[in-house]
Short mmCIF file of C-alpha atoms in Angstrom, two decimals:
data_model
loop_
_atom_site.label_atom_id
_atom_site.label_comp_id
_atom_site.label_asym_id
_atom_site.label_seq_id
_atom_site.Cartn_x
_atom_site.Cartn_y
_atom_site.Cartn_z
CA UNK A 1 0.26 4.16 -1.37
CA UNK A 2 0.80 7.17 -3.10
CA UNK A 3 1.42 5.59 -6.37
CA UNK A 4 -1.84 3.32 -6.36
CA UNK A 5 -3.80 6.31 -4.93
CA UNK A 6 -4.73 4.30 -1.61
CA UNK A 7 -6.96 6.22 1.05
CA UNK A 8 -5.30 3.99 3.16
CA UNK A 9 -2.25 6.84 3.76
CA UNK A 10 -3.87 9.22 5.66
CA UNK A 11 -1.05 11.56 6.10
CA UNK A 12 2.65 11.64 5.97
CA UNK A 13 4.32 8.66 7.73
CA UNK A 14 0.76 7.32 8.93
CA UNK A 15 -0.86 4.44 7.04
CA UNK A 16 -4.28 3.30 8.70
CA UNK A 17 -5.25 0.28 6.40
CA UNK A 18 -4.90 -0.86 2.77
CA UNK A 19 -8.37 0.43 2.44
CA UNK A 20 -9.60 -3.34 1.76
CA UNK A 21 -8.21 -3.65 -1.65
CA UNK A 22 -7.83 -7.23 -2.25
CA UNK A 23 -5.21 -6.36 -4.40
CA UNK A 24 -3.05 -4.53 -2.26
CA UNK A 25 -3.69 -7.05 0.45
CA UNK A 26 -2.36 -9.78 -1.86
CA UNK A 27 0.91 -8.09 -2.94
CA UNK A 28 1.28 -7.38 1.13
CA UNK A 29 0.58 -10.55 1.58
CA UNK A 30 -1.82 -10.46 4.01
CA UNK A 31 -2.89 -13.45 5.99
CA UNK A 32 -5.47 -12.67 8.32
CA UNK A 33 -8.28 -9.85 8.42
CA UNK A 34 -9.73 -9.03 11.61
CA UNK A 35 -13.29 -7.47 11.31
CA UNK A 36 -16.20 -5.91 13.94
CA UNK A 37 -18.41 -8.92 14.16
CA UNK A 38 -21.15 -8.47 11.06
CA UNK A 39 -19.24 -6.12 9.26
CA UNK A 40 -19.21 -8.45 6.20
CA UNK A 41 -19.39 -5.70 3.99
CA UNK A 42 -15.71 -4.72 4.52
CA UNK A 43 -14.31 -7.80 4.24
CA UNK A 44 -12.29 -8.20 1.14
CA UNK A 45 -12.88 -10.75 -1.85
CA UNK A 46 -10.88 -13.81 -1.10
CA UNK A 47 -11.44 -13.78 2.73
CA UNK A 48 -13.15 -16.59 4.36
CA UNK A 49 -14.58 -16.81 7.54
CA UNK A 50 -11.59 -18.58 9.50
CA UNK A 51 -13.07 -18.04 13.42
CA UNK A 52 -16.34 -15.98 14.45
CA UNK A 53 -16.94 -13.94 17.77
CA UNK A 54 -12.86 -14.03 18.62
CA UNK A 55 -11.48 -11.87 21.02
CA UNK A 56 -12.13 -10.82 24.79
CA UNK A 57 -15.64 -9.83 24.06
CA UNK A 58 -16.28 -11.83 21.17
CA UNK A 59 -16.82 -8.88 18.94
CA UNK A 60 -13.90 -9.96 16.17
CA UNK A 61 -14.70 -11.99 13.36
CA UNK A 62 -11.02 -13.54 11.67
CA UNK A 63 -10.86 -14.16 8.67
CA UNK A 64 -8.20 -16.06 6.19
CA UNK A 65 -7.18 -15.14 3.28
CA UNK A 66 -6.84 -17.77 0.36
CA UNK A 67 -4.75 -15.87 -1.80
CA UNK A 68 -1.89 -15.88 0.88
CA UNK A 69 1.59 -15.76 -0.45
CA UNK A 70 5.04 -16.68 0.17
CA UNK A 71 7.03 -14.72 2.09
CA UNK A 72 8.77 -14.41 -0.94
CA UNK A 73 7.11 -15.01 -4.31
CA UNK A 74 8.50 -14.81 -7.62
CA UNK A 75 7.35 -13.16 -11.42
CA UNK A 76 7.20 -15.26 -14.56
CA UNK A 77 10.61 -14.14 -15.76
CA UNK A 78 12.84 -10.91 -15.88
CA UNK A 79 10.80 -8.18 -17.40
CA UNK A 80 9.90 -5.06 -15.72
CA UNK A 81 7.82 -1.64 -16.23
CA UNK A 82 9.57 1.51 -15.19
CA UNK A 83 8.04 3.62 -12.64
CA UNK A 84 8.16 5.84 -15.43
CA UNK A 85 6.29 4.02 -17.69
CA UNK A 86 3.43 3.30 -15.20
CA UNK A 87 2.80 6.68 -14.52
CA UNK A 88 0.17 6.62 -17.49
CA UNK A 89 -1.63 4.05 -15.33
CA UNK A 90 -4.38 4.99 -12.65
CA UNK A 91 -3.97 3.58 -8.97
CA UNK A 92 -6.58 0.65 -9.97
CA UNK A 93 -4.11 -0.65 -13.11
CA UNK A 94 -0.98 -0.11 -11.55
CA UNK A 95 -1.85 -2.32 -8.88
CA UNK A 96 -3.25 -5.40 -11.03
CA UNK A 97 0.18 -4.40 -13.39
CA UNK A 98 1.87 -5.15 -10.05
CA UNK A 99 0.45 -9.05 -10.04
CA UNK A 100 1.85 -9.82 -13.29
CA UNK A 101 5.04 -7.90 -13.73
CA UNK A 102 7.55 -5.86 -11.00
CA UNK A 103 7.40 -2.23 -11.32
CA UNK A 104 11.43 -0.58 -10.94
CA UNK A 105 12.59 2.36 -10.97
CA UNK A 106 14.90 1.45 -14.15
CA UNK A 107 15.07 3.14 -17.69
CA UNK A 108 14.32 -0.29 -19.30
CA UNK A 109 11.11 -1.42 -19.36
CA UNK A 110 8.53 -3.86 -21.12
CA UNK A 111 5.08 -2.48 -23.32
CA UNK A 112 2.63 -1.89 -20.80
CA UNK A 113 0.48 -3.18 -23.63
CA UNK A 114 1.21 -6.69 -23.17
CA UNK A 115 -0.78 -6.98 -19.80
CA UNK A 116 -4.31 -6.99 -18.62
CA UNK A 117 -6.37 -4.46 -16.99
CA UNK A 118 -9.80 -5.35 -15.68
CA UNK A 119 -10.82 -1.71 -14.15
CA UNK A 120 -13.39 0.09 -16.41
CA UNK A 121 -15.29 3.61 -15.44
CA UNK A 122 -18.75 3.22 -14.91
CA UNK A 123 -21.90 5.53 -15.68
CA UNK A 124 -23.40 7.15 -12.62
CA UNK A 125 -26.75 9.28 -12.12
CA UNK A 126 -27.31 11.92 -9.27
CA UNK A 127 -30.76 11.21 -8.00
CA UNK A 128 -30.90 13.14 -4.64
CA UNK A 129 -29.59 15.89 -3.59
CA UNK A 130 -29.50 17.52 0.24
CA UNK A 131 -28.20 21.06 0.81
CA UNK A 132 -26.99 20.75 -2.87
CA UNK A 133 -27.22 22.46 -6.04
CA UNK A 134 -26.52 21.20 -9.81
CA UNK A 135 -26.05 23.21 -12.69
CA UNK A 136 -24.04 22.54 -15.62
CA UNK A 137 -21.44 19.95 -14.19
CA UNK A 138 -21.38 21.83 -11.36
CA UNK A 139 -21.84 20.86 -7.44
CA UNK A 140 -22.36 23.58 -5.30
CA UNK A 141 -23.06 22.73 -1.61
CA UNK A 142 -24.67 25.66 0.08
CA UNK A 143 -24.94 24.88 4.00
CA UNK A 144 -21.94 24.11 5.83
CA UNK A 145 -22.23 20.43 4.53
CA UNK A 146 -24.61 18.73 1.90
CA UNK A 147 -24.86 15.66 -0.25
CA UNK A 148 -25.88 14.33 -3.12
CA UNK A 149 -27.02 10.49 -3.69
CA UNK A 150 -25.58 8.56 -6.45
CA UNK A 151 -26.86 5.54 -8.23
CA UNK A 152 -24.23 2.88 -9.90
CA UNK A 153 -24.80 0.15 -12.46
CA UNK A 154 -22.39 -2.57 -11.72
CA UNK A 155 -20.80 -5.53 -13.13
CA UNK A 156 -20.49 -8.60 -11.07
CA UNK A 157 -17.13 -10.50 -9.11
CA UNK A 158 -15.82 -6.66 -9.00
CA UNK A 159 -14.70 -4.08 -6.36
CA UNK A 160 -16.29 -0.56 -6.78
CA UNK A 161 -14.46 2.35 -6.46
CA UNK A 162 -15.47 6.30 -6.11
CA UNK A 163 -12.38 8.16 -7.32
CA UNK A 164 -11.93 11.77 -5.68
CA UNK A 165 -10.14 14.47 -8.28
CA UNK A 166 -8.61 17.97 -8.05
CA UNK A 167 -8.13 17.36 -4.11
CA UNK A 168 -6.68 21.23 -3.45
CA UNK A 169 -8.18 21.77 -0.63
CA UNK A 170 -6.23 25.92 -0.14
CA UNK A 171 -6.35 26.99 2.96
CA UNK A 172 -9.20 24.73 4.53
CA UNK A 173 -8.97 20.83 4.94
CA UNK A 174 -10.80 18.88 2.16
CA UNK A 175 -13.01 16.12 3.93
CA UNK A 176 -15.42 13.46 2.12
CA UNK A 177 -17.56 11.40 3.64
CA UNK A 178 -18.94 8.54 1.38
CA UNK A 179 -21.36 5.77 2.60
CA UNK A 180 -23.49 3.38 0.43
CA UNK A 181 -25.82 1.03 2.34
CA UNK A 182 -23.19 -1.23 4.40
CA UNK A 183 -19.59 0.57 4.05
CA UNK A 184 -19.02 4.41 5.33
CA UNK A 185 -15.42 5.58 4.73
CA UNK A 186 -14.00 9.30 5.09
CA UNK A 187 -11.58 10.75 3.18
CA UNK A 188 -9.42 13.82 4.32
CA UNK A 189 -6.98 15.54 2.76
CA UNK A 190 -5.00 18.61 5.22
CA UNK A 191 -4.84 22.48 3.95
CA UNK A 192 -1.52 24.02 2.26
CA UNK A 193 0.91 24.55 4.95
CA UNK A 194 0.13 21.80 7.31
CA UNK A 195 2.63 19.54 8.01
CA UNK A 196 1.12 16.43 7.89
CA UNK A 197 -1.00 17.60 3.80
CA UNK A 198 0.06 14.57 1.12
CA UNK A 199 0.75 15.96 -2.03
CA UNK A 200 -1.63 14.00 -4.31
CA UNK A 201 -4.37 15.31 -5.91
CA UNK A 202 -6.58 12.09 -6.69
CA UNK A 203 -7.78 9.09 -4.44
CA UNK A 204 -9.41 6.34 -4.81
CA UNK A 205 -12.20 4.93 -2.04
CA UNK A 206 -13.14 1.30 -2.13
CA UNK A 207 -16.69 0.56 -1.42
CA UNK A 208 -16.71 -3.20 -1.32
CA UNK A 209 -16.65 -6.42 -3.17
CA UNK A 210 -19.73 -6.94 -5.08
CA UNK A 211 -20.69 -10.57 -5.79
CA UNK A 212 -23.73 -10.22 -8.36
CA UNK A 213 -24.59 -7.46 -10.81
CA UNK A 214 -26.73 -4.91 -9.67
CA UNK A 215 -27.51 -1.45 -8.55
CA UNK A 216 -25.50 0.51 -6.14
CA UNK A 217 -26.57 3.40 -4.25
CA UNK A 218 -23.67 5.83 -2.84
CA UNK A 219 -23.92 9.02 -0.61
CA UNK A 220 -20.87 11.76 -1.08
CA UNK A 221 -21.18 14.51 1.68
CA UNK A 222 -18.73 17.58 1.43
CA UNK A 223 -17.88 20.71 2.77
CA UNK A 224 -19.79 23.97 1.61
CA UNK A 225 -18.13 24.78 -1.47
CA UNK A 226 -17.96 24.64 -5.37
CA UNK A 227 -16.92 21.05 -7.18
CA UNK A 228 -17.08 20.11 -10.60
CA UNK A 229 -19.21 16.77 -11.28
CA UNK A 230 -16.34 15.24 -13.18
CA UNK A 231 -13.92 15.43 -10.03
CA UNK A 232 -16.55 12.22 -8.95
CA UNK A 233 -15.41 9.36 -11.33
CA UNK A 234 -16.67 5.44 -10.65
CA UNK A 235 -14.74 2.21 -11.47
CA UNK A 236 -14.96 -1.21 -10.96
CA UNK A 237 -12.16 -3.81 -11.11
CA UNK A 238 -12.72 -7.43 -11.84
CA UNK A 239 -11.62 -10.42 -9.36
CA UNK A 240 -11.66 -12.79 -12.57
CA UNK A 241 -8.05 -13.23 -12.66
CA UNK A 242 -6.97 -13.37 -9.03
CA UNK A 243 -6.63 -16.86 -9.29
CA UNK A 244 -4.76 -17.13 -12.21
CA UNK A 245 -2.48 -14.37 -11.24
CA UNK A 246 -1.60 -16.09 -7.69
CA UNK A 247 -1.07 -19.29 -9.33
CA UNK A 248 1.77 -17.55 -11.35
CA UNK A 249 3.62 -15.80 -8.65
CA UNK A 250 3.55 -19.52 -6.32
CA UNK A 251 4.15 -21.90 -8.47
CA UNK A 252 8.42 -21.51 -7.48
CA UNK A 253 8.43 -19.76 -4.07
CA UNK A 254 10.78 -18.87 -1.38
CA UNK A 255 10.25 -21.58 1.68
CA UNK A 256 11.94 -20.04 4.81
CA UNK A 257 13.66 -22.33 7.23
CA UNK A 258 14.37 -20.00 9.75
CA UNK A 259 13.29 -16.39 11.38
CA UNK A 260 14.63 -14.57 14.07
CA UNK A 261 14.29 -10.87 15.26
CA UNK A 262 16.60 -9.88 12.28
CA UNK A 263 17.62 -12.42 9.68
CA UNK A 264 15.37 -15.31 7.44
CA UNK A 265 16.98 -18.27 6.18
CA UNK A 266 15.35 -19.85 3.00
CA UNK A 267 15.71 -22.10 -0.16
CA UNK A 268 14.05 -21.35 -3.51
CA UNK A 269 14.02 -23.36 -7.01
CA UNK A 270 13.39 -21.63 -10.40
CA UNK A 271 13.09 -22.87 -13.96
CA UNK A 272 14.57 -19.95 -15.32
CA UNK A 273 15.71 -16.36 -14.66
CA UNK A 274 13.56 -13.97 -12.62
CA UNK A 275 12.35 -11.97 -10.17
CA UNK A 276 12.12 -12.73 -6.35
CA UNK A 277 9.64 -10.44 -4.64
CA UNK A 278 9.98 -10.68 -0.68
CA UNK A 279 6.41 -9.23 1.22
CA UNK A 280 9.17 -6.96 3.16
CA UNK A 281 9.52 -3.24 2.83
CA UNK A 282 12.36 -2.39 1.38
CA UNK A 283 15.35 -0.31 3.18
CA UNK A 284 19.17 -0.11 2.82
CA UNK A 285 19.06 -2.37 5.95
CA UNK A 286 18.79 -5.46 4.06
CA UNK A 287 21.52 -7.91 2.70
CA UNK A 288 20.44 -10.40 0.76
CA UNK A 289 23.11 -13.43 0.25
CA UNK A 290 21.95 -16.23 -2.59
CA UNK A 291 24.47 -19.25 -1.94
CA UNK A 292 26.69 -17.41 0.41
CA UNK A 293 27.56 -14.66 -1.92
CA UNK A 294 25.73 -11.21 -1.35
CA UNK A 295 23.53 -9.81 -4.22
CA UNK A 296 21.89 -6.32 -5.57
CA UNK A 297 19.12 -5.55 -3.76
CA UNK A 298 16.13 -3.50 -5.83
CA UNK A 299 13.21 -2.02 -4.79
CA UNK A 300 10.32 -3.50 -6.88
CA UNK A 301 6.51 -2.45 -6.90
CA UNK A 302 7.68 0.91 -5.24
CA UNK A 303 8.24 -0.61 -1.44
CA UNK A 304 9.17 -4.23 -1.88
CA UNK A 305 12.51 -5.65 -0.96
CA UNK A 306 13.55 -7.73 -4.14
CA UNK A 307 16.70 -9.72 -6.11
CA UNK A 308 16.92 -11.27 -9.76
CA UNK A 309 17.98 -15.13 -9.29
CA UNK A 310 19.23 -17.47 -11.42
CA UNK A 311 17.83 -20.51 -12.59
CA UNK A 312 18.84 -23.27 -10.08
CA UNK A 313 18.21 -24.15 -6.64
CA UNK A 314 20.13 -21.46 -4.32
CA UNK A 315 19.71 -21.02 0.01
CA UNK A 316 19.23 -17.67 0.27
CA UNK A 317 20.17 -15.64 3.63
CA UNK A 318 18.38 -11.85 4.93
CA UNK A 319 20.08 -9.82 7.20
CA UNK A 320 18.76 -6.53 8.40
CA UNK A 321 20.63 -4.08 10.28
CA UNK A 322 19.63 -0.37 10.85
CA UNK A 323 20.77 2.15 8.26
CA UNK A 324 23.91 3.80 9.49
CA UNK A 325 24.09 1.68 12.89
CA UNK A 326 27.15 0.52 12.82
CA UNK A 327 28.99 4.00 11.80
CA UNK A 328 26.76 5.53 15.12
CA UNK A 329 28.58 2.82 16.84
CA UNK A 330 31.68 3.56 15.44
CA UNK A 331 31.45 7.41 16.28
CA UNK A 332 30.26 6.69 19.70
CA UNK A 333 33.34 4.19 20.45
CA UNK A 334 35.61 6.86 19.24
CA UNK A 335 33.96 9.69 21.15
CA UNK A 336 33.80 7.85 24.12
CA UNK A 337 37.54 6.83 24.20
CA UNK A 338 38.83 10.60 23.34
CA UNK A 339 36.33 11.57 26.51
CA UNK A 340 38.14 8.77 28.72
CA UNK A 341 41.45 10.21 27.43
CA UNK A 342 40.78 13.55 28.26
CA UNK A 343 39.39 12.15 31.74
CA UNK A 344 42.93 10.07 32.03
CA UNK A 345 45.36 12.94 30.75
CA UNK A 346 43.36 15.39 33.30
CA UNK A 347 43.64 13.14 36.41
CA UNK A 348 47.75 12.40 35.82
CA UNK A 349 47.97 16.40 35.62
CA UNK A 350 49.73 17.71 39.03
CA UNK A 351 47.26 19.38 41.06
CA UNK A 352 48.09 23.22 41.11
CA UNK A 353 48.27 25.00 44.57
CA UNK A 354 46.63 28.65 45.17
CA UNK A 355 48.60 30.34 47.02
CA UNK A 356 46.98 33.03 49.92
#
C-alpha cells in the first residue's frame, strides 16, 4: 500500500479498502464488490452488476468482477524488477508494472523500459475558490477550512487520480477532503509523534472510472494553512490493456482441488519457466511443496506469496502454520514438565515438623 501510494492504508496495521483501484483489486484478486445501492460512481471498471438491492434491507448492490483471477496466476516467464529499480516509478506505474512482470526484492532485475505505462499527468485550472487565496503557486487557506474548485480535462476508458504531495503535516494532523460530483473521499495523514502517523509523504486518491472524455470538476478542502499549488498533481490511467494483461497472467493457472482452514491442494501446467503468483499475503508461515518436494518461497509484488516452477505439470501443496508456533509449543511443553517436576520432587520431600 505504501509502495503504490494507496489511500486505502489509513494508518499503521489498518487497511480500510483498496481505494477502488481496479488495478489493485485485480492483483488481490478480488471477486465481489459490495456497494450502497446507487453508488455507481464507486464501483470500479470491470465490475458488473451481479445482484441489486441484496442484503437485510436491500440497500447492497453486488457486483462481479470479470477480471477475477486464479487463486494462483502465473507471469509470462522468469524476469523480474527489483524493488529497487521500481522505486523511480509513481504508485500509478508500479501497479500496472505489477500486471506484467513480479516486482522482488532481488539485485537482478529486467529494464523497466521494456513495459507499458498508461498513467499520464493531466492539466488542471482553479476556477473557484472559498476561504482561499492564490498567489504565485501558492494556496493559502485563511479560515479554519477553505477550498478551491478544480476543473480536469480527461481522456476516456481511464481512472482519475488527485495526487497529494509534501504530506508533513508537524505537529497538527493533515486532513483532505476531496469530492467531485458523485465520489467524496478523505484523506488523513496523523501529526509527528503519533503512533499510528505513516511515513509517506505522497498519496494518491482515486476519483472514479470515467467511461467517455470529458470535463471533470473536483473540490479539495484543507485545513487553514499554506500549500504550494504543485503539491496538487492530476493523472489518469488507461483501462485499455486490462484485458490483454489478464489474458496473460490466466492463460496457465493454478486450479485448487482442495481448501481447508490451513492448507490448498492444487495442480498447475506451464510451457516454460516462470513465476507463480498466489492472491495470498505472504508470511514465513507458508510451505509451499511442488511434487512433494518443498520449494523457496519469495515475496513478489511487495505482499504476495510466490515460487518459480518449472516447465511441466507439478501438484503443488500450501501449508500455513503460525510463525514461531511450534517453538511456543516446544517451550511451553518443556516449562510445563520442569513445573510438574518441581511439583513431584516437592510432594516426595518429608514433611518437616515445628517443634513448640
Amino acid at each position: 500500500f505504501l509502495e503504490t501510494e494507496n489511500r486505502g492504508l489509513i494508518m499503521n496495521n489498518k487497511i480500510s479498502d483498496l481505494d477502488n483501484r481496479s488495478m489493485a483489486e485485480i492483483l488481490a484478486n478480488t471477486k465481489y464488490f459490495l456497494s450502497a445501492t446507487d453508488a455507481d460512481a464507486y464501483i470500479p471498471y470491470g465490475y458488473n452488476l451481479f445482484k441489486k438491492n441484496a442484503g437485510d434491507n436491500a440497500s447492497t448492490d453486488i457486483y462481479i468482477n470479470k477480471y477475477d483471477l486464479s487463486l494462483g496466476y502465473t507471469y509470462s516467464n522468469t524476469e523480474m524488477i527489483s524493488e529497487a529499480a521500481a522505486t523511480q516509478l509513481n504508485g500509478l506505474e508500479k501497479q500496472e508494472l505489477m500486471l506484467q512482470v513480479p516486482i522482488l526484492s532481488s539485485t537482478a532485475s529486467e529494464n523497466i523500459d521494456d513495459y507499458t505505462f498508461t498513467s499520464q499527468e493531466l492539466s488542471w485550472e482553479v476556477i473557484n475558490s472559498d476561504s482561499a487565496e492564490i498567489s504565485n503557486d501558492k494556496l493559502s487557506i485563511i479560515n479554519d477550512k477553505g477550498s478551491v474548485d478544480l476543473q480536469i480535462k480527461h481522456p476516456s476508458n481511464s481512472e482519475i487520480y488527485i495526487r497529494l504531495n509534501n504530506i508533513y503535516p508537524g505537529t497538527s494532523k493533515y486532513t483532505c477532503d476531496v469530492s467531485t460530483e458523485h465520489v467524496k473521499k478523505t484523506f488523513l495523514q496523523y501529526e509527528e509523534g503519533n503512533f499510528h502517523k505513516i511515513n509517506r509523504d505522497s498519496c494518491f486518491i482515486n476519483l472514479g472510472y470515467q467511461e467517455k472524455a470529458g470535463i471533470l470538476e473536483c473540490k479539495i478542502s484543507l485545513k487553514k494553512g499554506e500549500y504550494s499549488l504543485d503539491d496538487f498533481q492530476i493523472f489518469s490511467q488507461s483501462m485499455d490493456n486490462l484485458d490483454s494483461y489478464v489474458a496473460e497472467l490466466m492463460d496457465e493457472s493454478f486450479e485448487v482441488a482442495s481448501m481447508d482452514s490451513n492448507t490448498i491442494e492444487g495442480s498447475i501446467g506451464v510451457s516454460s519457466d516462470k513465476w507463480l503468483c498466489f492472491s495470498l499475503p505472504y508470511s514465513t508461515g507458508w510451505t509451499v511443496f511442488v511434487d512433494g518436494k518443498k520449494v523457496d518461497t519469495e515475496c513478489l509484488n511487495y505482499m504476495y506469496l510466490g515460487i518459480l516452477i518449472e516447465e511441466g505439470q507439478h501438484e503443488i501443496k500450501l501449508e500455513y502454520h503460525i510463525p514461531g508456533f511450534k517453538i511456543g509449543v516446544i517451550c511451553s511443553v518443556i516449562a510445563l514438565a520442569i513445573f510438574s517436576g518441581i511439583a513431584v520432587y516437592e510432594k516426595k520431600q518429608p514433611k518437616r515438623r515445628i517443634r513448640d
